[in-house]
Every structure is written in C-alpha cells, then in structure tokens.
Short mmCIF file of C-alpha atoms and ligand atoms in Angstrom, two decimals:
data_model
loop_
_atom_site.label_atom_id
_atom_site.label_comp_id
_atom_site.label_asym_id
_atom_site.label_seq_id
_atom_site.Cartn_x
_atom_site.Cartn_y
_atom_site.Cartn_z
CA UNK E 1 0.00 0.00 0.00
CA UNK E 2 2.45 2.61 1.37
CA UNK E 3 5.04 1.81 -1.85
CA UNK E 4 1.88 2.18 -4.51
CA UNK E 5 1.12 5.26 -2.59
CA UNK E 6 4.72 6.21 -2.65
CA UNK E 7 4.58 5.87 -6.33
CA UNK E 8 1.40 7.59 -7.29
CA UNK E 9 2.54 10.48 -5.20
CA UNK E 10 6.30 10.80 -7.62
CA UNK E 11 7.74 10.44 -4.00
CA UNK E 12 11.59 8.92 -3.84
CA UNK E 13 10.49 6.57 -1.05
CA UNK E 14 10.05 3.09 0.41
CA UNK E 15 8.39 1.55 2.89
CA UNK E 16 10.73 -1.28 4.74
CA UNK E 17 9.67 -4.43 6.91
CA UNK E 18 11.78 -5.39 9.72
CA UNK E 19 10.62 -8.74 11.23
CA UNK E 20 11.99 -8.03 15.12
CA UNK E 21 12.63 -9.41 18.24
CA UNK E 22 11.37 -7.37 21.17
CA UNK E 23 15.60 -6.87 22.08
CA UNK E 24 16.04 -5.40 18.28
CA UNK E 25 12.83 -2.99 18.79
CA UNK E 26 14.88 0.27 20.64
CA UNK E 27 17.61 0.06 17.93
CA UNK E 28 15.31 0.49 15.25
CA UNK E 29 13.60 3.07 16.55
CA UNK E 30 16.96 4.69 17.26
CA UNK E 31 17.55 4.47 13.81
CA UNK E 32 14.03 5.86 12.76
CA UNK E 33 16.08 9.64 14.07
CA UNK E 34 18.47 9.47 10.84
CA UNK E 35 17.11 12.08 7.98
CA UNK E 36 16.45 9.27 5.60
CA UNK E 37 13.16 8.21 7.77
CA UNK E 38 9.79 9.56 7.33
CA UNK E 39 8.90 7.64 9.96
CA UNK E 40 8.34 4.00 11.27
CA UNK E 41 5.10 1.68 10.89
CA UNK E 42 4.69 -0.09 14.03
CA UNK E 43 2.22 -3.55 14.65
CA UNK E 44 1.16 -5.89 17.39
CA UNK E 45 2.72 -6.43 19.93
CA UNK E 46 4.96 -3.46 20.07
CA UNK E 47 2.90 -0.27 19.78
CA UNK E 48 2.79 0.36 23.78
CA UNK E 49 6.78 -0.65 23.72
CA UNK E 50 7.37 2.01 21.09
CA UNK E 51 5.76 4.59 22.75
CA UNK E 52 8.09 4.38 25.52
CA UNK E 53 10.82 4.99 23.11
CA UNK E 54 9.46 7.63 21.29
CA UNK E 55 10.28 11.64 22.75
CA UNK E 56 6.57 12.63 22.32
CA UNK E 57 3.00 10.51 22.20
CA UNK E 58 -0.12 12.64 21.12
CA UNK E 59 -3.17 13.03 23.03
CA UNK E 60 -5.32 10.18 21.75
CA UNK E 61 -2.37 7.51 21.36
CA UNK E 62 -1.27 8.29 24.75
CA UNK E 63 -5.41 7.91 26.15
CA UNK E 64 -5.48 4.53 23.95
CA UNK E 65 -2.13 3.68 25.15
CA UNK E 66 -0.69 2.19 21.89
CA UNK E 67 1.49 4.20 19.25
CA UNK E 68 0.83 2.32 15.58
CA UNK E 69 3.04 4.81 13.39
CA UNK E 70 6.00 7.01 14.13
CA UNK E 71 6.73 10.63 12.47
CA UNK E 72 10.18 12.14 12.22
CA UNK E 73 10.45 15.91 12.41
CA UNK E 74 12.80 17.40 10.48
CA UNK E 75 15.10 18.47 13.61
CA UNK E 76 15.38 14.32 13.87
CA UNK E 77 12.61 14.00 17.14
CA UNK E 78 10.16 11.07 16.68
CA UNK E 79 6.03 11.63 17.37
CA UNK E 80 3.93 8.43 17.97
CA UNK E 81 0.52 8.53 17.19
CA UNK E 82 -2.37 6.32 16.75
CA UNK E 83 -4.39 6.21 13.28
CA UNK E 84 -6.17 3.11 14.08
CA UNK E 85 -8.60 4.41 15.76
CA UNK E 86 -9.54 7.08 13.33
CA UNK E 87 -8.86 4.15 10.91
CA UNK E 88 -11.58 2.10 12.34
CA UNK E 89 -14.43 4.73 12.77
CA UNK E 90 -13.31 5.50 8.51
CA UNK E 91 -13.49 1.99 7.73
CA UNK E 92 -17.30 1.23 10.24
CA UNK E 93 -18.66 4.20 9.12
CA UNK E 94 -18.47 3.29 5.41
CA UNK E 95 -19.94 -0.47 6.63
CA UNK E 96 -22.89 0.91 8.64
CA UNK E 97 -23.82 3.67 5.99
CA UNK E 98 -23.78 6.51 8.54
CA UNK E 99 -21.44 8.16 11.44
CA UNK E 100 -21.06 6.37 14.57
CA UNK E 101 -22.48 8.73 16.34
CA UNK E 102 -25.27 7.71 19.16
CA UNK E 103 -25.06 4.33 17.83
CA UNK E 104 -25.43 1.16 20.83
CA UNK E 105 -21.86 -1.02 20.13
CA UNK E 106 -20.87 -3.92 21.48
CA UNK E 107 -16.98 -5.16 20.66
CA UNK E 108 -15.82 -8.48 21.35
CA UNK E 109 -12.31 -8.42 22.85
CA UNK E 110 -10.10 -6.32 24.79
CA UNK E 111 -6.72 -6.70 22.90
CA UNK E 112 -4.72 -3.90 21.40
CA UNK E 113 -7.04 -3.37 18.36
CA UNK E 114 -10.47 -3.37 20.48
CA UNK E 115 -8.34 -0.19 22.74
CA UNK E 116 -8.78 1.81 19.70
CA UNK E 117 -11.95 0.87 18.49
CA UNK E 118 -13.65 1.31 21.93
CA UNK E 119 -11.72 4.94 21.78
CA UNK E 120 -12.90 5.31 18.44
CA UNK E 121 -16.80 4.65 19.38
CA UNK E 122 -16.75 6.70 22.23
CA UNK E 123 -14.87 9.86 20.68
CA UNK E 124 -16.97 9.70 17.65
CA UNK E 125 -20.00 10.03 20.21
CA UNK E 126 -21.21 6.59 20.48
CA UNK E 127 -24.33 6.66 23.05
CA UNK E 128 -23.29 3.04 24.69
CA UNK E 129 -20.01 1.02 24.36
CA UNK E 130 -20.53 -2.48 25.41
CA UNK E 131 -17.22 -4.64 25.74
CA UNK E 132 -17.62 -8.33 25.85
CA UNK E 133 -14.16 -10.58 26.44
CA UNK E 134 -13.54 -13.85 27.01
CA UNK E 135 -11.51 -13.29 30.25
CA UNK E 136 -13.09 -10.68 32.33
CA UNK E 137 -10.84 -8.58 34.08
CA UNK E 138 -8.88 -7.42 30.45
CA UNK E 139 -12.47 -6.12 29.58
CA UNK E 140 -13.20 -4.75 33.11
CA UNK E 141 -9.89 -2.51 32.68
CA UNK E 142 -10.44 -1.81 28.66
CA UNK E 143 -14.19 -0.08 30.11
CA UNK E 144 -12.25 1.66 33.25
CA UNK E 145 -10.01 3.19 30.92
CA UNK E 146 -12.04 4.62 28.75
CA UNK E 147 -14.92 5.95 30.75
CA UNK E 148 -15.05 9.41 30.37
CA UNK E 149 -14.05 10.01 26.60
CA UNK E 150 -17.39 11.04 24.93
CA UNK E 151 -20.84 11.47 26.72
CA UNK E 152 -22.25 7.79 26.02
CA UNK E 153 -21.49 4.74 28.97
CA UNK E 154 -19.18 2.02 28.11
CA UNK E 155 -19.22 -1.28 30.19
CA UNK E 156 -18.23 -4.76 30.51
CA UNK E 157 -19.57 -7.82 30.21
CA UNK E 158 -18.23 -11.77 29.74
CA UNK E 159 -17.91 -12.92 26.14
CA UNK E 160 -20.37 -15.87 26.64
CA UNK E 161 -23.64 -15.80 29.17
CA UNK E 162 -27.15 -13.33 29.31
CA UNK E 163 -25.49 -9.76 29.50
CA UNK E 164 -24.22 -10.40 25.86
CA UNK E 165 -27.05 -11.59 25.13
CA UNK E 166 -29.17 -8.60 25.78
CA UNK E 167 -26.05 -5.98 24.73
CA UNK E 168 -26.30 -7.85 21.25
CA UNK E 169 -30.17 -7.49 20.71
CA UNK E 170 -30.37 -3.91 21.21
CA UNK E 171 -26.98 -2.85 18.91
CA UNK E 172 -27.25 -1.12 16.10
CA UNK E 173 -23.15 -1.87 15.34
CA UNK E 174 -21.17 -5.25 16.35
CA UNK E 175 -17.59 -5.64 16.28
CA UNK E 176 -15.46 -8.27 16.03
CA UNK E 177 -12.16 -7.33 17.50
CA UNK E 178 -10.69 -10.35 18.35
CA UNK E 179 -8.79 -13.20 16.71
CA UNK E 180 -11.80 -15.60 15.96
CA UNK E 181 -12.03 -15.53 12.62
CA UNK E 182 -8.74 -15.66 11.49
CA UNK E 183 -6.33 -17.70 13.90
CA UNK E 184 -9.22 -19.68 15.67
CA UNK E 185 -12.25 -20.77 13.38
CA UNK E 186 -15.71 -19.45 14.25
CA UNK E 187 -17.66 -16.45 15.05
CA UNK E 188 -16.93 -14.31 18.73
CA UNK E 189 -20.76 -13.56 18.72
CA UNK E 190 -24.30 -14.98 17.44
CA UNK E 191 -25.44 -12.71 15.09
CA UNK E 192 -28.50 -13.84 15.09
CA UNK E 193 -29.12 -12.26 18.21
CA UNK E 194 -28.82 -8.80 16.29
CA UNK E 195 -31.51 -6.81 15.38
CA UNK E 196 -32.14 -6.77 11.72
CA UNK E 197 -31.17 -3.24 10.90
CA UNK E 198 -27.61 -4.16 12.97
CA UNK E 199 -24.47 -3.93 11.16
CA UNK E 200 -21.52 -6.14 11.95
CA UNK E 201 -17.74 -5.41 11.23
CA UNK E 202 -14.88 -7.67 12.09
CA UNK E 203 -11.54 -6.26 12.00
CA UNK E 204 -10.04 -9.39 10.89
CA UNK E 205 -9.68 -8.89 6.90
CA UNK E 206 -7.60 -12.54 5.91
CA UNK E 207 -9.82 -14.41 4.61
CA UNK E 208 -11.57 -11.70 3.38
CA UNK E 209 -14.71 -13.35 3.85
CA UNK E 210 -14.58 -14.70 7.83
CA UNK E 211 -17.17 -17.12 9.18
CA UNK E 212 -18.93 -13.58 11.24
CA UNK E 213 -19.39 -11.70 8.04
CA UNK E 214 -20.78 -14.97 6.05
CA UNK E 215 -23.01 -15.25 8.58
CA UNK E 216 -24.15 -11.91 9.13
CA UNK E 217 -24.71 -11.35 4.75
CA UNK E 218 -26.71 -14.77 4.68
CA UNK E 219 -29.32 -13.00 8.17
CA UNK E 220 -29.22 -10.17 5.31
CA UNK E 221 -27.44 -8.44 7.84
CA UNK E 222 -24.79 -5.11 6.59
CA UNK E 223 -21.56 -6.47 7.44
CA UNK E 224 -17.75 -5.82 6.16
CA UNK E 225 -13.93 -7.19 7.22
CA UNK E 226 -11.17 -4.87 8.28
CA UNK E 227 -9.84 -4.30 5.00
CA UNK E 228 -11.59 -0.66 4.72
CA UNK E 229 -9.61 -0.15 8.39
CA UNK E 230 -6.34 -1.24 7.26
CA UNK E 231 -6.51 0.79 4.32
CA UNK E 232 -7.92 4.15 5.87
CA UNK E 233 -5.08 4.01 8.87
CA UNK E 234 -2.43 3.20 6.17
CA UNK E 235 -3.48 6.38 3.93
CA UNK E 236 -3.13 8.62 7.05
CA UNK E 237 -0.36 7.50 8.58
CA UNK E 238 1.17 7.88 4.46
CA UNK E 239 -0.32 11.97 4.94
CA UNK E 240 1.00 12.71 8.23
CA UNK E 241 4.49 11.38 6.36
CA UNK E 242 4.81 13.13 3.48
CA UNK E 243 2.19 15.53 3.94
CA UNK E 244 0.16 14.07 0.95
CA UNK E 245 -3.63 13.00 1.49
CA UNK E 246 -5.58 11.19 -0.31
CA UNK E 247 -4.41 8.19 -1.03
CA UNK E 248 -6.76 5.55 -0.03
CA UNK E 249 -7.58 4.44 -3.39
CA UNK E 250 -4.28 3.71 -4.49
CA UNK E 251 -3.58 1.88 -1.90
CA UNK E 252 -7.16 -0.24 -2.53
CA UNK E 253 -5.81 -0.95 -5.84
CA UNK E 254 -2.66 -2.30 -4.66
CA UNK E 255 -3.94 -4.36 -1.62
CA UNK E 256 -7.09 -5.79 -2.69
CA UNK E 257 -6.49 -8.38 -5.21
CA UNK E 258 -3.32 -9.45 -2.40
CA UNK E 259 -6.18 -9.98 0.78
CA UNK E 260 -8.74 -11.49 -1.81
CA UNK E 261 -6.34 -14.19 -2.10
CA UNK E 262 -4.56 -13.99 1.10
CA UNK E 263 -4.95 -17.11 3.56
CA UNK E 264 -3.59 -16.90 7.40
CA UNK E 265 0.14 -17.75 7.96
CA UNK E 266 0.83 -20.40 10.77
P1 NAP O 1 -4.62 -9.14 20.82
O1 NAP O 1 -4.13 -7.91 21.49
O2 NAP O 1 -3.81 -10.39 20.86
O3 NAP O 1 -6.08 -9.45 21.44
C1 NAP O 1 -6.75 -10.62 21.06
C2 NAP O 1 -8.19 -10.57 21.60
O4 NAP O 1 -8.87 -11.73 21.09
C3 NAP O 1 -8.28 -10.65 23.12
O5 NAP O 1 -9.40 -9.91 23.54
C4 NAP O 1 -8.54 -12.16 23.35
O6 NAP O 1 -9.26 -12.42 24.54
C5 NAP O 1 -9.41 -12.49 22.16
N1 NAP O 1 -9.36 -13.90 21.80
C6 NAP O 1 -8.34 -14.55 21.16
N2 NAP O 1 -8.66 -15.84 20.96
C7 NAP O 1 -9.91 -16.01 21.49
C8 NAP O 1 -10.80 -17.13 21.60
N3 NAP O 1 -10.47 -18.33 21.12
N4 NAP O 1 -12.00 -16.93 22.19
C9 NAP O 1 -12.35 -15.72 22.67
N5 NAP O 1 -11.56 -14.62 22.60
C10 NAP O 1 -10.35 -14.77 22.02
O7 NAP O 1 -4.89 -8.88 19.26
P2 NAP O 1 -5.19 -7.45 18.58
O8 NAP O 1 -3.92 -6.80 18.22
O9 NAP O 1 -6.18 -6.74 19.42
O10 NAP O 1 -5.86 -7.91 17.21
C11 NAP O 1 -7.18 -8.47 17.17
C12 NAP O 1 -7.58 -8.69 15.70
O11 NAP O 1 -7.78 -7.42 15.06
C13 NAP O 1 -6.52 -9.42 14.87
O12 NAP O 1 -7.20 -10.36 14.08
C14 NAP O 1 -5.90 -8.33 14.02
O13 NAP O 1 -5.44 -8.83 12.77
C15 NAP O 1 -7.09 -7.41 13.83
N6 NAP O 1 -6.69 -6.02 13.53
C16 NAP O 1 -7.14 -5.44 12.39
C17 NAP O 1 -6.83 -4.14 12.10
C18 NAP O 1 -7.34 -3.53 10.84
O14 NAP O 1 -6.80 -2.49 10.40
N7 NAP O 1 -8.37 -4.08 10.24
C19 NAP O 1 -6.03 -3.38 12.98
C20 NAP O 1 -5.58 -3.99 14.16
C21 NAP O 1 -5.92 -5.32 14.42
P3 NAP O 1 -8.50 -12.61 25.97
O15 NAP O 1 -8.32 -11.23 26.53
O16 NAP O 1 -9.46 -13.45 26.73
O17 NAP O 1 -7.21 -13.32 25.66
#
C-alpha cells in the first residue's frame, strides 16, 4: 500500500519491513532519528513498547495507550501517534452507511485493536459502548479506561452468558475485534441475536470473507472485514508522512487483489 502510494505520489520513497525481536525494537527506533526516515510503521505487539521509546505521544495515542506509526520531524525528534482508531471509525462508518455517532456497540475483545476501536466509538459520540471478552478482568480494565471520553457509557460484560445476550439485541453496530475468525475458526458472537437493521464489522480482513461476516450477509445483515480499516489508517499514517492526502484508493488498488487471495500464515 504505502510503496503504490509512494509511487502515485512521484515520492523517492520506500516503505521497509523489519521482522523483530522485542531486544532489536529500541535500535530500530533509534535508527528511525536518521534524515532518511519519514517515519516508522509499528504492529502488534509493540505499539505500547514504542511509545516508551518515542520523545513525544499525542493526546489520543497516549489515552489509547498504543502508538501504531511514528513521524520524524525534520530536527530528527520522533512523534507516535495512533491512526487506528480514526482508521476504524473510517473503515465502520463506510460499513454501517452513517457516522457512529449515538449508535449502541458492542466489541468483542479487549486486545490492542479493540483499545482503539472502543476509543474510536466513544470519541466519535457513540451513546453506549458495550465490551464483551472472554476473560473478564482485560475487559473490566479496557471499560475503566475509557470511561469518560465522549458522553455515552461504556461497560463490561463476559464474552459468553445473558449480558451479551441482551447488549447484542439492542446494537445497532457489532464488532469483532478479536482473533476468531482468522487464527481460531468461528464467530466471537451470534449474530443472530442482532436486530435486523444491525451492522456487523470484524476487523479481521484474511480471509476476506470470515465465518462472522458470512453469517451476518446470509441473516441479510450489513456487514464488512477490516480491510476498509487497514486501508484508511495506512493512507493517514502515508499523509501525516509526506504531507500528501488522499491516497486511499491507491492503496485499494494495490492491496485488494493481495487480501482477496490472502490465507492466514501459521
Ligand atoms: P490481541 O491484542 O492479541 O487481542 C486478542 C483478543 O482476542 C483478546 O481480547 C482475546 O481475549 C481475544 N481472543 C483470542 N482468541 C480467542 C478465543 N479463542 N476466544 C475468545 N476470545 C479470544 O490482538 P489485537 O492486536 O487486538 O488484534 C485483534 C484482531 O484485530 C486481529 O485479528 C488483528 O489482525 C485485527 N486487527 C485489524 C486491524 C485492521 O486495520 N483491520 C487493525 C488492528 C488489528 P482474551 O483477553 O481473553 O485473551
């Protein structure tokens, strides 16, 4: 995506992967402070380990607590910041056909990715967050961090048993933002416990068609993968780069024929 967009823009750049080990992560960053960076890309599970390395975090990656992209100023300081979660409320937005705004969520998981999407609903102005995990206390703490950004509630509840239940027959949005889907086989919630005007988005884009949104298209059921999320935080981390905008269809073009095919890597 980021080389296509790299292209389209005439830009004399590249976009690297280093496969790490959690010893190797400071060094790179280190690195990140020569003039040939732009900045760093940075994915599970070191975007709370790079923001201790970084010599600033912005407002909304520090309140999610996870930096997923680096910028280099030009006097060599590196910024974290966080483009998932505007990333996400691009990508459900287009899904559900309107703005997240006084919508009733609930999100499965409490991983890295559900911290921004819970941050997402809420600062977008969701009326009620609910967060439903398979062990407890990581959901307990995702709602106690959160409560306060926005005006709507956010709670939590166990992945399986009646609160989910009820949370999932009176959403307008469900999210899937856990692994289930793509590592372990199945769906993280019933959807036919959603109302019929509900829309369901799983963040999980490989395969591009996961058992969750299958399920929710044959109920008739709106429903889309994370591929519109990937692609929307991608184009924004590429702006706050180079300073050019608008790239999200470029970088479509180049990664959608590679997740239509994609299958998961053991
Ligand atoms: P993570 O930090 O490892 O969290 C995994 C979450 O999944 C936890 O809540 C975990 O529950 C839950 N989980 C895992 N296996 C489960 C099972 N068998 N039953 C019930 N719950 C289970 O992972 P992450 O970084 O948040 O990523 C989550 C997913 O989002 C991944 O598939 C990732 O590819 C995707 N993602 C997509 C985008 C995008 O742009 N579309 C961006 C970021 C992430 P416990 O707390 O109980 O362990």
């Amino acid at each position: 995506m980021h080389n296509a967009a790299f292209a389209a823009a005439g830009i004399d750049g590249r976009y690297e992967l280093l496969e790490l080990d959690e010893a190797e992560v400071a060094g790179a960053v280190a690195a990140a402070r020569g003039p040939d960076f732009l900045g760093l890309g940075v994915t599970a599970p070191y975007k709370p380990l790079v923001a201790s390395l970084v010599d600033e975090v912005e407002g909304d990656a520090q309140t999610i607590g996870a930096v997923n992209n680096v910028v280099r100023t030009d006097d060599g300081r590196l910024i974290g910041f966080n483009t998932d979660a505007p990333g996400f409320q691009a990508g459900v937005e287009l899904a559900m056909g309107h703005p997240l705004a006084g919508a009733t969520v609930v999100v499965a998981g409490a991983g890295g990715a559900a911290h921004a999407v819970v941050f997402g609903c809420l600062a977008a102005g969701a009326r009620r967050v609910t967060i439903a995990n398979r062990t407890a206390a990581s959901g307990e703490a995702l709602a106690a961090r959160f409560r306060g950004v926005g005006s709507g509630s956010v709670s939590a509840v166990p992945l399986d048993g009646a609160e989910v239940v009820e949370a999932l027959g009176s959403a307008d949005l469900a999210v899937n933002a856990t692994t289930i889907g793509m590592i372990d086989p199945g769906s993280a919630f019933n959807v036919e416990l959603l109302p019929p005007a509900a829309t369901v988005f799983d963040l999980v884009y490989v395969p591009a068609e996961t058992p969750i949104v299958a399920n929710a298209r044959a109920r008739g059921l709106r429903a889309a993968n994370g591929s519109e999320m990937l692609i929307a935080q991608a184009a924004l981390a590429f702006e706050r780069w180079t300073g050019v905008g608008g790239m999200a269809g470029v970088m479509r073009a180049a990664v959608g024929p590679l997740l239509a095919d994609a299958t998961v890597r053991a």
